[in-house]
Amino acid sequence: MLAPALELRHIDKSYHAVEALNDASISIAPGSIHGVIGENGAGKSSLMQIAYGLIQPDSGEIFVDGAKVELLSPLQAIEHGIGMLHQKASWLEQLSVFDNIMLAEPVTGFLFQQKEKAMAKLELLRREFGFEFSLSVKMSQLDYSQRQLVDVLRSLYRGVRVLILDEPLALLAPSQADYLNNLLVLLKIQGISVVVVSHKLAVLHQLCDVITVIRTGRVIGCIDPHSVSLREMSKQMVGREINLPHPRVEPSKNKGKVLLDIKGLRVHGAKTGRKSTTKLLLRDINLSVHAGEMIALVGLPESGQDVLLDVLAGMVRFDGGAIDFLQYAIRPKSRYKINKARDYGIAYAPNPNFNIGLVDQLTMAESVYLGYQKQDFGRWGLLSGRQRHQTCHQLMMEWNVVPALPAMQTGLFSGGNQQKMVLAREFSHQPSLLLLNQPTHGVDVGAIETIYQRLFELREQGSSILFCSTDLDEVMSLADRICLFSHGELTEIFNAEDTDRTRLALSVIKEAHDV
Amino acid sequence: MSKAIPWWFNSLLLPLANVGLAFVACAIVLWLMGIDVLFATHVMIDGALGSGEGVGYTLYYATNFIFAGLAVALAWQAGLFNIGAEGQALIGGLGISIVCLYWVPLPMILLFPLTILVSALFGALWAFIPGWLNAYRGSHIVITTIMFNLIASSLIVYLLVGPLKESGQMAAVSTTFPQQTWLPSIENMASYFGVTLQSSPLNISFIWALLCCLGTYFYLWHTRVGFETRVVGLNLQGAKFAGIAQRRIIIITMLLSGALAGFIGLNEVQGSSHQLQVEFVSGYGFTGIAIALMGRNHPLGILIASLLFGALYQGGAELAFNIDSVGNDVIILIQALVVLFCGALELMLKPSLINLFRFNSPKTEAGNA
Amino acid sequence: MNDFSWLLLFDAAIRLATPLLFAALAGMLSERAGIIDIGLEGKMLVGAFAAAAWTSISGSVWEGIMVAMFCSVAFSLLHGFACITHKGDQVVSGIAVNMLALAVTSLLAHRLFSQGGMTPVLDKLERLPEVAFPQWIEVDDTWLSQLYWQLLSGHNILVYVGLLLVVLLSLFFKYSPYGNRVFAAGENPKALQRAGGSLATTRYAAIICGGAICGLSGAFLSVGHGAGFVENMTVGKGFIALAALIFAKWRPVAILFSCLFFGLLEALAIRLQGHPLFKGDGMLPIQLIEVLPYVLTVIVLAGFIGPSLAPKALGNRR
């Protein structure tokens, strides 16, 4: 049997003590179409970026055609015949297709001589693979799927042997299905292996010869899609035993009055330069939240759940609909900002990954004032250091923050302790509504325990909690109701008692299928 | 990194190593030019600290540097790079000159606060436009402040060869101010208390500079606006999360930074030369950058760096008599190397120092350092 | 003013615009690659000193020019070392370059020549030659002849090199694959890296070329138009070049015109000194013309004349 075209063995990679890949191995057979699936943050993209030399693994080996190689930069990967289509690709829109393809090509021979040769070769490839764009047209005139094909063409030009497609959404759209099929067949004939990373299980199930499943940084196994059903494959990906890290605490039965009422909420995306069409980030959201209720917002990334939190927190403006919170009527024109939100009693703990809830370079005693500087600083905007120190120390004791040193720089605390401090700050202002984005991302198990406990306590006091989480275990342990988001719409609301983790996970992924 | 980096690494060891490197580099450059470094150092130290007069001059120069350093550092705390201290100081000096030339007979106890106010106002005005353009039009503050430096110097030249020119004088200087408007020198103040000091241009504005250090510290670390300023400088997204009005902070900070730069005129114009001269700022605004970098944008650090640079300036002036007029250039050289090593190459030594510390136990390190 | 002095005015404008042109083109190369170049002023000064010093020692102005370019590149490399290799702040590094250049040139001038910070005055043979055009048009009083002989012919050789450079650089950015790469480094470094290009190599190459061109700018001041080096002889020309660069929105041909315009303003300010309009009390200040470049730059930066089309990744440290 032929040596695999590309093989990654025992790859480990962690970012600041957060493990992304653990002993992950993958082997791509020559001329095969190889799918890679896994939940959000399972480590698919990291693995592919390692294969393209964009990031380097902490340990592990890479083999191309059976020979061990080192990939320190994309250039080295390209030289070994590896090409990649990026999830969030960007191009030089002002330049022509040809110039984009030749951007980093080594210059050989005279200007025009090389250009003619390259042009002829590209033209040939373009016809062979049936790309419909002209080489001399400006990049900005192509639509997104065509731009991705430009990257494919560049890889072909360089004699790619393994082509990695990282979430090529535009290419996987149903309208492109036939086209993509043809393309993959053509690539296969040429002996080029294709690796497709995607959430769209149905498409992969149809296209691929073999599919590798990754779960939390580990390779779970390989699936032959011809003998395994789509449903079973999905289960492989998500359906582990439900493993609640913490016992669920059921809410006391008396449902409070409606605290927050969202009607027909609409948010436009930023206007994109040339075309004045705007994407709707959120469309027609209706949701009532009762006092003493904990609600989870789930969905694939960028489905709108984060935007809803940002709107409620006053970080993002909304363009239509109405929000009624307690006695306050918030409308698109009511200049609703985050300071207002805090005055109303809405607290917000942003995604710890974005690093905006605290400021790393400030001392913790200062960081815990972030957002509440108006309320907490004295009448003349002054505050004594001692008072600041004491308040912070008290919060640290309450939340078991270690070390309990208010004068220590915020950035020196571990992620879990930082998140505890963010929550400590938000809790200490007795919010009626608490908004959380990924409340336990990068937080160690011990800290999670404390956080969950405090959340249940807060709910018991009659406050409502809205949170986004990609961790479905967490959603199942915390939420009373679960809102499913897809493409900016709230498509379904589950009661926690009536659903289980597998069903929920499948519903989340299913949203990806019917694009 | 197996061991966490201790606090003193980033705030003490690294800056000191960088300053050390700057001085070593300076010594090497001078040695390459065939200048006897040891002799030069001796001359400079002696000139700066060897006599009462030298110390007076050292403190007099340090006054300028404190103002300039604070101006640059305050803006930096908000993430703004104010290269415009030069121009703001010029305009501040202009304000003082207008007050002193069209002097309203006021006692010094009222006049000094008035000139403080006016120089602050004029300096702030000159910083306001770049600040506003940055906040509301997104203009690059470095380029706009450079342009405003050049515009300010043209304006002063115009005024000094035109409206403010002293009649019958060739040099482009204004009329000398009436003696009642001169700031009291430390020498005179000391003799009032029965202490005799050697004569130097050191004047009361040095005390005002010390107060400004204190005030800046208090403002940045103990007031709400100061807190918001630092958050804007450290983490823009965090500032947005905290509901801080970024534009407001930019403008307030630039106004204060301009005001601090404007105070240079107090020392130079009202305190020492008693007339407006075209080049009275002579690069202090740029020295301010070196001082702010060396002092880590902290008022205490700036005070120390200013005293050091004050001594260097005075020592450099002394050096000019001894070694073929190289004094001033040596200062600029040190300044340049400090900006290079403490600013642009700030993190160059970090990886190797971290490595050094991982292999050696802290105890032997302390011995070596 | 009669026609004659108009011609002289434009003649002076071309002469004054040339150092600006070189420096602005150098700045364009660097800034197109995403590196802010505040250090133009310093590199000009280094170029000016190196050219004059080497010429007066060796006697060969051509060697002097090579040395000027070499020294200016050395300062560029220092800038690159700080802000490409060590990812330091580009503005801080640029300021350090300016200060260092001022100090080193002045110190060396004092040490080497002991003439109060000046290099020895160079005689005509030791300076760059002027280029006389062929006798295609007779010398007479017709405007065509005047134009040819007064305005076009007889400039310093570097003037024509500068014009050539404008053409070459605009061709470079339009057609050369390297030009695209430099453009990508300033506009979208990520796309460049993902395509397999090296950001550091591209940026280093751009600032090295920029350094060489900037050295020519300084050489023009000391061995082209001038006859020797004087302490701090650039007096802010580097910043005016920066202004011209921004005013021209980082485009080579536009840079030519903005430099000519700024040169013309400078020539006007010199010519109009003593003109009745600017003399006496209550008349227009001559400084009004001097500050025009700066004011215009601020206006352009404020986005009042169309969008300021700076490279998108300008100043990005990665």
mmCIF file of C-alpha atoms in Angstrom, chain A residues 24-26 34-39 42-44 47 201 204 210-224 228 232-239:
data_model
loop_
_atom_site.group_PDB
_atom_site.id
_atom_site.type_symbol
_atom_site.label_atom_id
_atom_site.label_comp_id
_atom_site.label_asym_id
_atom_site.label_seq_id
_atom_site.Cartn_x
_atom_site.Cartn_y
_atom_site.Cartn_z
ATOM 1 C CA ALA A 24 -4.005 13.572 17.829
ATOM 2 C CA SER A 25 -3.065 11.535 14.778
ATOM 3 C CA ILE A 26 -4.511 11.635 11.306
ATOM 4 C CA HIS A 34 -11.056 12.860 3.920
ATOM 5 C CA GLY A 35 -13.608 14.489 6.183
ATOM 6 C CA VAL A 36 -12.822 15.867 9.638
ATOM 7 C CA ILE A 37 -15.690 16.474 12.046
ATOM 8 C CA GLY A 38 -15.978 17.547 15.639
ATOM 9 C CA GLU A 39 -17.809 19.944 17.892
ATOM 10 C CA ALA A 42 -12.665 20.204 19.382
ATOM 11 C CA GLY A 43 -9.358 21.160 17.765
ATOM 12 C CA LYS A 44 -10.089 20.597 14.081
ATOM 13 C CA LEU A 47 -4.824 20.404 13.613
ATOM 14 C CA LEU A 201 -22.244 16.374 8.402
ATOM 15 C CA LEU A 204 -19.450 15.235 4.285
ATOM 16 C CA VAL A 210 -13.356 8.389 5.173
ATOM 17 C CA ILE A 211 -14.151 10.679 8.098
ATOM 18 C CA THR A 212 -12.056 11.349 11.181
ATOM 19 C CA VAL A 213 -13.907 12.309 14.353
ATOM 20 C CA ILE A 214 -12.266 14.638 16.846
ATOM 21 C CA ARG A 215 -13.609 15.259 20.317
ATOM 22 C CA THR A 216 -12.012 17.689 22.800
ATOM 23 C CA GLY A 217 -8.603 17.503 21.211
ATOM 24 C CA ARG A 218 -8.494 13.736 20.796
ATOM 25 C CA VAL A 219 -9.045 11.698 17.692
ATOM 26 C CA ILE A 220 -11.923 9.364 18.518
ATOM 27 C CA GLY A 221 -11.717 7.288 15.391
ATOM 28 C CA CYS A 222 -12.260 6.965 11.680
ATOM 29 C CA ILE A 223 -15.599 6.282 10.103
ATOM 30 C CA ASP A 224 -16.375 4.749 6.751
ATOM 31 C CA VAL A 228 -22.200 4.073 8.900
ATOM 32 C CA GLU A 232 -24.802 7.211 13.853
ATOM 33 C CA MET A 233 -21.964 9.414 12.676
ATOM 34 C CA SER A 234 -23.519 12.411 14.400
ATOM 35 C CA LYS A 235 -23.807 10.406 17.576
ATOM 36 C CA GLN A 236 -20.178 9.434 17.377
ATOM 37 C CA MET A 237 -19.305 13.076 17.245
ATOM 38 C CA VAL A 238 -21.426 14.332 20.126
ATOM 39 C CA GLY A 239 -23.070 11.411 21.810
#
